[in-house]
Short mmCIF file of C-alpha atoms and ligand atoms in Angstrom, two decimals:
data_model
loop_
_atom_site.label_atom_id
_atom_site.label_comp_id
_atom_site.label_asym_id
_atom_site.label_seq_id
_atom_site.Cartn_x
_atom_site.Cartn_y
_atom_site.Cartn_z
CA MET A 1 -10.98 -44.55 -51.58
CA SER A 2 -12.47 -47.48 -50.89
CA GLU A 3 -13.92 -50.48 -53.17
CA VAL A 4 -16.30 -52.84 -53.05
CA LEU A 5 -16.01 -56.61 -54.46
CA GLY A 6 -18.93 -58.60 -53.84
CA ARG A 7 -20.16 -57.77 -50.25
CA VAL A 8 -17.09 -56.80 -49.30
CA GLU A 9 -16.11 -53.12 -48.93
CA TRP A 10 -12.99 -52.50 -47.82
CA SER A 11 -10.21 -49.39 -47.48
CA VAL A 12 -6.51 -50.01 -46.79
CA ALA A 13 -4.23 -46.97 -44.75
CA THR A 14 -0.87 -47.54 -44.27
CA ARG A 15 2.75 -45.88 -43.17
CA PRO A 16 6.14 -46.81 -43.57
CA ALA A 17 8.16 -47.01 -40.54
CA ASP A 18 9.57 -43.39 -39.17
CA GLY A 19 12.64 -42.44 -41.41
CA HIS A 20 11.90 -44.89 -44.17
CA SER A 21 9.50 -44.21 -47.42
CA ASP A 22 8.88 -47.81 -48.25
CA SER A 23 7.13 -50.80 -46.65
CA GLY A 24 7.16 -54.42 -45.91
CA ASP A 25 3.37 -54.58 -45.03
CA PHE A 26 0.92 -55.17 -47.66
CA ALA A 27 -2.95 -56.02 -47.92
CA CYS A 28 -4.29 -57.70 -50.96
CA VAL A 29 -7.99 -58.59 -51.55
CA ARG A 30 -8.97 -60.99 -54.10
CA ASP A 31 -11.95 -61.44 -56.24
CA LEU A 32 -12.33 -64.78 -55.50
CA ASP A 33 -15.25 -66.82 -57.96
CA ASP A 34 -17.43 -67.78 -54.50
CA GLY A 35 -16.37 -64.42 -52.71
CA VAL A 36 -13.81 -62.40 -51.16
CA LEU A 37 -10.08 -63.10 -49.63
CA LEU A 38 -8.52 -60.18 -47.44
CA VAL A 39 -4.59 -60.56 -46.79
CA VAL A 40 -2.56 -58.56 -44.76
CA VAL A 41 1.27 -59.38 -44.40
CA ASP A 42 4.10 -57.70 -42.23
CA VAL A 43 7.27 -59.13 -44.09
CA LEU A 44 9.91 -59.29 -41.56
CA GLY A 45 12.21 -56.36 -40.70
CA HIS A 46 11.63 -53.02 -42.23
CA GLY A 47 12.88 -50.60 -45.16
CA THR A 48 13.93 -51.12 -48.70
CA GLU A 49 15.10 -54.86 -48.55
CA ALA A 50 11.57 -55.63 -46.53
CA ALA A 51 9.55 -53.99 -49.37
CA LYS A 52 11.56 -56.14 -52.46
CA ALA A 53 10.42 -59.09 -50.58
CA ALA A 54 6.95 -57.87 -49.76
CA GLU A 55 6.84 -57.17 -53.44
CA ARG A 56 7.72 -61.12 -54.35
CA PHE A 57 5.17 -62.17 -51.62
CA ARG A 58 2.79 -60.26 -52.76
CA ASP A 59 3.33 -61.71 -56.58
CA ILE A 60 3.08 -65.31 -54.99
CA ILE A 61 -0.61 -63.90 -52.76
CA GLU A 62 -2.22 -62.40 -56.15
CA GLY A 63 -1.29 -65.12 -58.49
CA GLU A 64 -1.74 -68.67 -55.73
CA PRO A 65 -4.78 -70.62 -56.66
CA ILE A 66 -7.01 -70.36 -53.43
CA GLY A 67 -9.16 -72.60 -52.25
CA ASP A 68 -8.23 -73.20 -48.75
CA LEU A 69 -6.74 -71.46 -46.31
CA SER A 70 -4.73 -74.11 -45.15
CA LEU A 71 -3.17 -75.14 -47.94
CA LEU A 72 -2.28 -70.98 -48.72
CA PHE A 73 -0.56 -70.99 -45.71
CA GLY A 74 1.11 -73.91 -45.68
CA ARG A 75 2.23 -73.12 -49.48
CA CYS A 76 3.49 -70.07 -48.53
CA ASP A 77 5.29 -71.37 -45.87
CA ALA A 78 6.97 -73.48 -47.92
CA LEU A 79 7.86 -70.97 -50.65
CA LEU A 80 9.24 -68.29 -47.87
CA ARG A 81 11.81 -70.87 -46.25
CA SER A 82 13.98 -69.26 -48.96
CA ASP A 83 13.10 -65.74 -48.20
CA ARG A 84 12.95 -63.39 -45.95
CA GLY A 85 9.67 -64.48 -43.27
CA ALA A 86 6.56 -63.25 -42.75
CA VAL A 87 3.28 -63.24 -40.93
CA MET A 88 0.07 -62.95 -42.25
CA THR A 89 -3.73 -63.07 -41.42
CA ALA A 90 -6.48 -63.34 -43.96
CA VAL A 91 -9.91 -63.95 -44.06
CA LEU A 92 -12.04 -65.37 -46.70
CA VAL A 93 -15.70 -63.96 -46.89
CA ARG A 94 -17.62 -66.36 -49.07
CA THR A 95 -20.65 -65.29 -50.62
CA ASN A 96 -23.04 -67.07 -49.72
CA GLU A 97 -22.40 -68.19 -46.30
CA PRO A 98 -23.30 -66.19 -42.81
CA LEU A 99 -19.59 -66.62 -41.78
CA ILE A 100 -16.12 -65.63 -42.32
CA ARG A 101 -13.29 -67.79 -42.43
CA TYR A 102 -9.67 -66.76 -41.38
CA LEU A 103 -6.30 -68.11 -40.45
CA GLY A 104 -3.48 -66.03 -39.06
CA VAL A 105 0.78 -66.49 -38.38
CA GLY A 106 2.19 -64.61 -36.24
CA ASN A 107 0.81 -60.76 -34.67
CA VAL A 108 -0.94 -59.19 -37.77
CA HIS A 109 -4.19 -58.57 -35.50
CA ALA A 110 -7.74 -58.66 -36.88
CA VAL A 111 -10.78 -57.83 -34.90
CA VAL A 112 -14.55 -57.94 -35.44
CA VAL A 113 -16.83 -55.07 -34.47
CA ARG A 114 -20.33 -55.56 -34.60
CA GLY A 115 -22.59 -52.68 -36.68
CA ASP A 116 -25.44 -52.83 -34.16
CA ASN A 117 -23.17 -52.76 -31.07
CA ARG A 118 -20.00 -50.71 -31.53
CA ALA A 119 -18.68 -52.60 -27.91
CA ALA A 120 -18.56 -55.67 -28.96
CA ARG A 121 -15.23 -57.27 -30.18
CA GLU A 122 -14.53 -60.03 -31.08
CA TRP A 123 -10.33 -60.79 -31.47
CA LEU A 124 -9.70 -63.36 -34.51
CA LEU A 125 -7.22 -65.75 -32.76
CA VAL A 126 -4.36 -66.38 -34.54
CA ARG A 127 -1.33 -68.29 -33.62
CA SER A 128 1.59 -67.81 -33.28
CA GLY A 129 4.84 -68.43 -35.63
CA VAL A 130 6.43 -66.80 -38.81
CA LEU A 131 5.78 -68.38 -42.53
CA GLY A 132 9.12 -69.95 -43.78
CA ASN A 133 9.95 -70.95 -40.87
CA GLY A 134 7.85 -73.77 -40.46
CA VAL A 135 4.16 -73.58 -39.09
CA GLY A 136 3.27 -77.21 -39.36
CA PRO A 137 -0.63 -78.70 -40.20
CA LEU A 138 -2.66 -75.12 -39.64
CA GLU A 139 -7.05 -74.87 -39.23
CA ALA A 140 -8.82 -72.32 -40.68
CA ARG A 141 -11.38 -71.26 -38.14
CA THR A 142 -15.24 -69.39 -38.61
CA LEU A 143 -16.45 -66.86 -37.20
CA PRO A 144 -20.19 -65.55 -37.82
CA VAL A 145 -20.94 -62.21 -39.07
CA ARG A 146 -23.69 -59.91 -40.02
CA PRO A 147 -24.55 -57.27 -42.72
CA GLY A 148 -22.72 -54.38 -40.88
CA ASP A 149 -20.25 -55.90 -38.69
CA VAL A 150 -16.69 -54.60 -39.24
CA VAL A 151 -13.49 -56.52 -39.53
CA VAL A 152 -10.38 -54.20 -39.09
CA LEU A 153 -7.12 -56.04 -39.61
CA ALA A 154 -3.47 -54.66 -38.39
CA THR A 155 -0.04 -55.08 -38.60
CA ASP A 156 2.27 -54.50 -35.37
CA GLY A 157 2.83 -51.31 -36.19
CA VAL A 158 -0.26 -50.65 -34.75
CA HIS A 159 -0.53 -50.64 -31.01
CA ALA A 160 -2.51 -53.57 -30.11
CA ALA A 161 -5.43 -51.20 -28.37
CA TYR A 162 -6.70 -50.03 -31.97
CA ALA A 163 -9.78 -51.84 -31.35
CA SER A 164 -10.99 -48.81 -28.93
CA ALA A 165 -10.90 -46.35 -32.07
CA ILE A 166 -12.97 -48.39 -34.32
CA ASP A 167 -16.51 -47.09 -34.94
CA PRO A 168 -18.41 -49.00 -37.30
CA LEU A 169 -20.83 -46.33 -38.20
CA GLN A 170 -18.14 -44.64 -40.11
CA THR A 171 -16.89 -45.23 -43.67
CA VAL A 172 -14.23 -47.92 -44.12
CA ASP A 173 -12.11 -45.01 -45.64
CA ARG A 174 -12.46 -43.22 -41.88
CA ILE A 175 -12.23 -46.34 -39.86
CA ALA A 176 -9.03 -47.53 -41.73
CA GLN A 177 -7.64 -43.91 -41.07
CA THR A 178 -8.13 -43.24 -37.73
CA VAL A 179 -6.76 -46.34 -36.76
CA LEU A 180 -4.00 -45.47 -38.21
CA ASP A 181 -3.56 -41.71 -37.23
CA THR A 182 -4.45 -43.01 -33.37
CA HIS A 183 -2.36 -46.43 -33.01
CA ALA A 184 0.37 -46.40 -35.76
CA THR A 185 4.14 -46.45 -33.15
CA GLY A 186 6.25 -44.95 -35.83
CA LYS A 187 8.64 -47.54 -34.59
CA ASP A 188 7.60 -50.12 -37.07
CA ASP A 189 5.62 -50.03 -40.38
CA ALA A 190 2.12 -49.60 -39.78
CA LEU A 191 -0.93 -50.88 -42.62
CA VAL A 192 -4.93 -51.17 -41.33
CA LEU A 193 -7.39 -53.23 -43.95
CA ALA A 194 -11.11 -51.76 -42.77
CA ALA A 195 -13.59 -54.22 -44.60
CA ARG A 196 -17.60 -54.01 -43.84
CA PHE A 197 -20.02 -56.93 -45.13
CA ALA A 198 -22.80 -56.70 -46.67
CA ALA A 199 -25.57 -59.15 -46.90
CA GLY A 200 -25.05 -62.27 -49.31
CA ALA A 201 -27.06 -63.35 -51.95
CA ALA A 202 -28.40 -65.67 -49.55
CA SER A 203 -28.60 -63.72 -46.32
MN1 MN B 301 5.56 -55.19 -38.36
#
């Protein structure tokens, strides 16, 4: 079921690869002093070993101080050099900003669908690479958002055409589940995080 933190309401839907009962994909939503952080991670591979590595990585994501996305990714890259690699996209929603800050390494896709125009889709730009392999300097990007806009992140167990299944007027529960039901490939772990932005304190 959906949850609300600050100006973000979100929901997660997930399914392991066919024939498996646990997943190397996970989502983490953190309440920060000045906003909310949404993270979706796909630890390389699938099955039990990937799921165990995902638990270790989740502890890092939940515990690391978050000030700057590029620093967070740099720390994760360093920490994963001695563990299974991972791909990750993170979206930072600060309370008083009419925009999102984001950074992605690998193929966790993310798309913003406008609440007042469901045909308008903007893909967040994620760069290639794998955390743990050495990713070099990274810089977060920004994208303006308005109340009612929806961002949907999905791992590569979800077919990349998933944006067509997003109706921003539906509940975030329904959005996440519909994307999973219509676009999970079954060949890999699949996870979808759908989040809607409400008005911030300054907007
Ligand atoms: Mn995957």
